[in-house]
Amino acid sequence: MWWLLWVLAILLALFCCLDVWYFLKAVAVVLRAWFQPPIWDITAEQTLTGRVTPHDIDLCHMNNARYLRECDFARLSLYTRNGVFKAVRALGASMVVGATTIRYRRPLCIGEGYELRSRIVTWDDKAFFLEQRFVSAKDGLVCAIMYCKQSVIRSSPDKIMQHLCKRKVECPEFPEDLQHWVNFISASSQALRAESGLEEKDK
C-alpha cells in the first residue's frame, strides 16, 4: 500500500513540475517516425495528420500556442525520418530554434481534422529554414503557415548535408517571402547588438 502512495506522490510531483504530456508525446512521435519509411530527399515534404481535441482549444478553436507545439513534434518526426538527427549526433552537433514566425489565416475548430505539412526549404551557413503548414482536412485551406529557423551548433547545415548525401549539395534559393523574414531577423539582431553595446566591443 505504501509503495502505491509513493508512486502516486512521484507522479503528482512530475505532473506539477514538468510538462509530462509533452515529453510522452515527443517520445511517441520519434518512435513512430523510427518505424516509418525514411525520407531520402532532404527537402521532401512530410505530412502528419491531427485533430483538434478539447485539450487543444481556446474559445472552441485551437489555442495559438498549440500550433507551435504541434510544429515541434512534426520537426522531430521529420528530422528522424530524413536522417538529420542521425547526422547531427554523428557530427557531435546540436540544433536549437533560432526564430519562428506564424501567420494564422482561419481557426481550426474543435473536432476539425488537419494535415501538418513540414519541409526544409533551404539553408545558409548557420541554420536550416523550414516551412510548416496546417491544412484543413475539410476543404484544403491553409489555416496557418509557419517559418522556422533551426540553428545548428558546433557544425553547419552544409556539413550535415555532406554527411547525409556523401557529396556537396547546392543550397536551394530563398523564396522572396522567406528572404524578407531572414532580413528582418538580421536587422533585429544588429539593432539588439547595438542596443547592448556588443558592436562597439567587437570593433
mmCIF file of C-alpha atoms in Angstrom:
data_model
loop_
_atom_site.group_PDB
_atom_site.id
_atom_site.type_symbol
_atom_site.label_atom_id
_atom_site.label_comp_id
_atom_site.label_asym_id
_atom_site.label_seq_id
_atom_site.Cartn_x
_atom_site.Cartn_y
_atom_site.Cartn_z
ATOM 1 C CA MET A 1 0.000 0.000 0.000
ATOM 2 C CA TRP A 2 2.768 2.421 0.912
ATOM 3 C CA TRP A 3 4.598 1.855 -2.378
ATOM 4 C CA LEU A 4 1.418 2.795 -4.253
ATOM 5 C CA LEU A 5 1.197 6.067 -2.334
ATOM 6 C CA TRP A 6 4.860 6.768 -3.152
ATOM 7 C CA VAL A 7 4.232 6.131 -6.852
ATOM 8 C CA LEU A 8 1.209 8.440 -6.817
ATOM 9 C CA ALA A 9 3.216 11.120 -4.978
ATOM 10 C CA ILE A 10 6.056 10.884 -7.504
ATOM 11 C CA LEU A 11 3.628 11.083 -10.441
ATOM 12 C CA LEU A 12 1.909 14.069 -8.868
ATOM 13 C CA ALA A 13 5.262 15.815 -8.393
ATOM 14 C CA LEU A 14 6.244 15.108 -12.007
ATOM 15 C CA PHE A 15 2.976 16.453 -13.383
ATOM 16 C CA CYS A 16 3.284 19.552 -11.199
ATOM 17 C CA CYS A 17 6.905 20.287 -12.153
ATOM 18 C CA LEU A 18 7.136 19.086 -15.745
ATOM 19 C CA ASP A 19 5.007 19.124 -18.883
ATOM 20 C CA VAL A 20 4.814 15.318 -18.814
ATOM 21 C CA TRP A 21 2.388 15.029 -21.736
ATOM 22 C CA TYR A 22 4.813 16.968 -23.954
ATOM 23 C CA PHE A 23 7.678 14.550 -23.277
ATOM 24 C CA LEU A 24 5.440 11.489 -23.634
ATOM 25 C CA LYS A 25 4.135 12.680 -26.994
ATOM 26 C CA ALA A 26 7.658 13.598 -28.165
ATOM 27 C CA VAL A 27 8.837 10.061 -27.417
ATOM 28 C CA ALA A 28 5.782 8.594 -29.173
ATOM 29 C CA VAL A 29 6.357 10.785 -32.247
ATOM 30 C CA VAL A 30 10.023 9.789 -32.547
ATOM 31 C CA LEU A 31 9.235 6.082 -32.073
ATOM 32 C CA ARG A 32 6.518 6.263 -34.726
ATOM 33 C CA ALA A 33 8.851 8.057 -37.149
ATOM 34 C CA TRP A 34 11.573 5.475 -36.470
ATOM 35 C CA PHE A 35 9.346 2.700 -37.858
ATOM 36 C CA GLN A 36 8.081 4.709 -40.846
ATOM 37 C CA PRO A 37 9.820 4.654 -44.258
ATOM 38 C CA PRO A 38 12.805 7.045 -44.401
ATOM 39 C CA ILE A 39 12.632 10.272 -46.397
ATOM 40 C CA TRP A 40 15.580 10.180 -48.787
ATOM 41 C CA ASP A 41 15.031 13.649 -50.283
ATOM 42 C CA ILE A 42 16.136 16.126 -47.609
ATOM 43 C CA THR A 43 13.773 18.819 -48.944
ATOM 44 C CA ALA A 44 10.783 16.481 -49.360
ATOM 45 C CA GLU A 45 7.560 17.340 -47.579
ATOM 46 C CA GLN A 46 6.340 15.222 -44.674
ATOM 47 C CA THR A 47 2.664 15.142 -43.742
ATOM 48 C CA LEU A 48 1.294 14.337 -40.277
ATOM 49 C CA THR A 49 -2.416 14.211 -39.553
ATOM 50 C CA GLY A 50 -4.110 15.559 -36.452
ATOM 51 C CA ARG A 51 -7.424 16.598 -34.978
ATOM 52 C CA VAL A 52 -8.301 19.422 -32.602
ATOM 53 C CA THR A 53 -9.188 17.950 -29.213
ATOM 54 C CA PRO A 54 -10.692 19.599 -26.096
ATOM 55 C CA HIS A 55 -7.143 19.656 -24.690
ATOM 56 C CA ASP A 56 -6.066 21.965 -27.544
ATOM 57 C CA ILE A 57 -8.802 24.559 -27.552
ATOM 58 C CA ASP A 58 -9.149 28.166 -26.525
ATOM 59 C CA LEU A 59 -12.692 29.507 -27.000
ATOM 60 C CA CYS A 60 -13.643 26.461 -29.140
ATOM 61 C CA HIS A 61 -10.679 26.728 -31.532
ATOM 62 C CA MET A 62 -7.058 25.652 -31.324
ATOM 63 C CA ASN A 63 -5.011 27.777 -28.955
ATOM 64 C CA ASN A 64 -2.330 29.869 -30.677
ATOM 65 C CA ALA A 65 0.470 28.200 -28.711
ATOM 66 C CA ARG A 66 -0.747 24.728 -29.713
ATOM 67 C CA TYR A 67 0.229 25.391 -33.333
ATOM 68 C CA LEU A 68 3.853 25.921 -32.298
ATOM 69 C CA ARG A 69 3.768 22.843 -30.069
ATOM 70 C CA GLU A 70 2.481 20.643 -32.893
ATOM 71 C CA CYS A 71 5.175 22.079 -35.169
ATOM 72 C CA ASP A 72 7.786 20.959 -32.608
ATOM 73 C CA PHE A 73 6.517 17.382 -32.852
ATOM 74 C CA ALA A 74 6.382 17.498 -36.649
ATOM 75 C CA ARG A 75 10.020 18.626 -36.841
ATOM 76 C CA LEU A 76 11.061 15.785 -34.509
ATOM 77 C CA SER A 77 9.391 13.355 -36.878
ATOM 78 C CA LEU A 78 10.869 14.973 -39.993
ATOM 79 C CA TYR A 79 14.435 15.019 -38.654
ATOM 80 C CA THR A 80 14.116 11.385 -37.569
ATOM 81 C CA ARG A 81 12.877 10.222 -40.970
ATOM 82 C CA ASN A 82 15.224 12.261 -43.187
ATOM 83 C CA GLY A 83 18.329 11.400 -41.155
ATOM 84 C CA VAL A 84 19.161 14.903 -39.904
ATOM 85 C CA PHE A 85 19.106 13.793 -36.242
ATOM 86 C CA LYS A 86 21.434 10.899 -37.029
ATOM 87 C CA ALA A 87 23.860 13.218 -38.856
ATOM 88 C CA VAL A 88 23.752 15.767 -36.032
ATOM 89 C CA ARG A 89 24.683 13.094 -33.481
ATOM 90 C CA ALA A 90 27.452 11.729 -35.696
ATOM 91 C CA LEU A 91 28.980 15.209 -36.061
ATOM 92 C CA GLY A 92 28.729 15.979 -32.344
ATOM 93 C CA ALA A 93 26.445 18.912 -33.090
ATOM 94 C CA SER A 94 23.081 20.066 -31.799
ATOM 95 C CA MET A 95 20.180 22.180 -33.034
ATOM 96 C CA VAL A 96 18.025 24.861 -31.442
ATOM 97 C CA VAL A 97 15.189 27.012 -32.705
ATOM 98 C CA GLY A 98 16.621 30.427 -33.509
ATOM 99 C CA ALA A 99 13.414 32.120 -34.638
ATOM 100 C CA THR A 100 9.856 31.389 -35.715
ATOM 101 C CA THR A 101 7.062 33.352 -37.301
ATOM 102 C CA ILE A 102 3.498 32.171 -37.827
ATOM 103 C CA ARG A 103 0.504 33.579 -39.666
ATOM 104 C CA TYR A 104 -2.993 32.476 -38.681
ATOM 105 C CA ARG A 105 -5.468 32.562 -41.564
ATOM 106 C CA ARG A 106 -8.505 30.708 -40.202
ATOM 107 C CA PRO A 107 -9.155 29.000 -36.857
ATOM 108 C CA LEU A 108 -9.062 25.227 -36.577
ATOM 109 C CA CYS A 109 -12.186 24.415 -34.570
ATOM 110 C CA ILE A 110 -12.749 21.639 -32.044
ATOM 111 C CA GLY A 111 -13.069 18.255 -33.740
ATOM 112 C CA GLU A 112 -11.658 19.514 -37.037
ATOM 113 C CA GLY A 113 -9.050 17.359 -38.739
ATOM 114 C CA TYR A 114 -5.941 18.792 -40.343
ATOM 115 C CA GLU A 115 -2.684 17.925 -42.050
ATOM 116 C CA LEU A 116 0.600 19.398 -40.812
ATOM 117 C CA ARG A 117 2.956 19.579 -43.789
ATOM 118 C CA SER A 118 6.621 20.217 -42.984
ATOM 119 C CA ARG A 119 9.624 20.656 -45.249
ATOM 120 C CA ILE A 120 13.134 22.095 -45.257
ATOM 121 C CA VAL A 121 13.011 24.985 -47.705
ATOM 122 C CA THR A 122 16.681 25.991 -47.738
ATOM 123 C CA TRP A 123 19.672 26.702 -45.503
ATOM 124 C CA ASP A 124 22.591 29.065 -45.011
ATOM 125 C CA ASP A 125 25.929 28.671 -43.231
ATOM 126 C CA LYS A 126 24.321 28.567 -39.775
ATOM 127 C CA ALA A 127 20.745 27.295 -39.970
ATOM 128 C CA PHE A 128 18.055 25.334 -41.777
ATOM 129 C CA PHE A 129 14.846 27.166 -42.705
ATOM 130 C CA LEU A 130 11.607 25.197 -42.612
ATOM 131 C CA GLU A 131 8.038 25.834 -43.710
ATOM 132 C CA GLN A 132 5.167 24.189 -41.832
ATOM 133 C CA ARG A 133 1.542 24.406 -42.961
ATOM 134 C CA PHE A 134 -1.686 23.497 -41.192
ATOM 135 C CA VAL A 135 -4.103 22.393 -43.914
ATOM 136 C CA SER A 136 -7.749 21.772 -43.085
ATOM 137 C CA ALA A 137 -8.952 18.274 -43.935
ATOM 138 C CA LYS A 138 -12.401 19.774 -44.507
ATOM 139 C CA ASP A 139 -11.672 21.977 -47.507
ATOM 140 C CA GLY A 140 -7.889 22.048 -48.043
ATOM 141 C CA LEU A 141 -7.471 25.630 -46.844
ATOM 142 C CA VAL A 142 -4.093 26.563 -45.366
ATOM 143 C CA CYS A 143 -5.278 27.667 -41.908
ATOM 144 C CA ALA A 144 -1.825 28.644 -40.624
ATOM 145 C CA ILE A 145 1.696 28.802 -42.001
ATOM 146 C CA MET A 146 4.915 28.984 -40.013
ATOM 147 C CA TYR A 147 8.567 29.548 -40.849
ATOM 148 C CA CYS A 148 11.220 28.200 -38.504
ATOM 149 C CA LYS A 149 14.938 28.958 -38.336
ATOM 150 C CA GLN A 150 16.653 25.846 -36.965
ATOM 151 C CA SER A 151 20.141 26.920 -35.895
ATOM 152 C CA VAL A 152 22.962 24.355 -35.958
ATOM 153 C CA ILE A 153 25.519 24.466 -33.127
ATOM 154 C CA ARG A 154 29.088 23.079 -33.371
ATOM 155 C CA SER A 155 28.618 22.265 -37.058
ATOM 156 C CA SER A 156 26.811 23.660 -40.099
ATOM 157 C CA PRO A 157 23.959 22.693 -42.427
ATOM 158 C CA ASP A 158 26.481 22.152 -45.236
ATOM 159 C CA LYS A 159 28.393 19.582 -43.161
ATOM 160 C CA ILE A 160 25.154 17.834 -42.230
ATOM 161 C CA MET A 161 24.116 17.694 -45.884
ATOM 162 C CA GLN A 162 27.511 16.359 -46.950
ATOM 163 C CA HIS A 163 27.324 13.708 -44.208
ATOM 164 C CA LEU A 164 23.870 12.617 -45.426
ATOM 165 C CA CYS A 165 24.462 12.795 -49.174
ATOM 166 C CA LYS A 166 28.211 11.983 -49.261
ATOM 167 C CA ARG A 167 28.748 14.956 -51.575
ATOM 168 C CA LYS A 168 28.479 18.736 -51.774
ATOM 169 C CA VAL A 169 24.818 19.790 -52.010
ATOM 170 C CA GLU A 170 23.796 23.066 -53.566
ATOM 171 C CA CYS A 171 21.604 25.228 -51.350
ATOM 172 C CA PRO A 172 18.133 25.972 -52.833
ATOM 173 C CA GLU A 173 17.339 29.633 -53.436
ATOM 174 C CA PHE A 174 15.476 31.549 -50.747
ATOM 175 C CA PRO A 175 11.841 32.299 -51.691
ATOM 176 C CA GLU A 176 11.085 36.016 -51.653
ATOM 177 C CA ASP A 177 8.805 35.945 -48.604
ATOM 178 C CA LEU A 178 11.310 33.860 -46.610
ATOM 179 C CA GLN A 179 14.143 36.202 -47.594
ATOM 180 C CA HIS A 180 12.171 39.172 -46.236
ATOM 181 C CA TRP A 181 11.834 37.382 -42.906
ATOM 182 C CA VAL A 182 15.540 36.489 -42.822
ATOM 183 C CA ASN A 183 16.373 40.151 -43.497
ATOM 184 C CA PHE A 184 14.148 41.152 -40.577
ATOM 185 C CA ILE A 185 15.956 38.683 -38.275
ATOM 186 C CA SER A 186 19.321 40.107 -39.338
ATOM 187 C CA ALA A 187 18.189 43.715 -38.835
ATOM 188 C CA SER A 188 16.683 42.869 -35.430
ATOM 189 C CA SER A 189 19.896 41.132 -34.359
ATOM 190 C CA GLN A 190 22.016 44.102 -35.383
ATOM 191 C CA ALA A 191 19.716 46.520 -33.558
ATOM 192 C CA LEU A 192 19.795 44.462 -30.356
ATOM 193 C CA ARG A 193 23.580 44.122 -30.514
ATOM 194 C CA ALA A 194 23.918 47.887 -30.927
ATOM 195 C CA GLU A 195 21.472 48.453 -28.058
ATOM 196 C CA SER A 196 23.532 46.262 -25.727
ATOM 197 C CA GLY A 197 26.861 47.713 -26.870
ATOM 198 C CA LEU A 198 28.157 44.493 -28.410
ATOM 199 C CA GLU A 199 29.019 46.132 -31.717
ATOM 200 C CA GLU A 200 31.377 48.584 -30.019
ATOM 201 C CA LYS A 201 33.119 45.735 -28.170
ATOM 202 C CA ASP A 202 33.635 43.844 -31.456
ATOM 203 C CA LYS A 203 35.447 46.773 -33.083
#
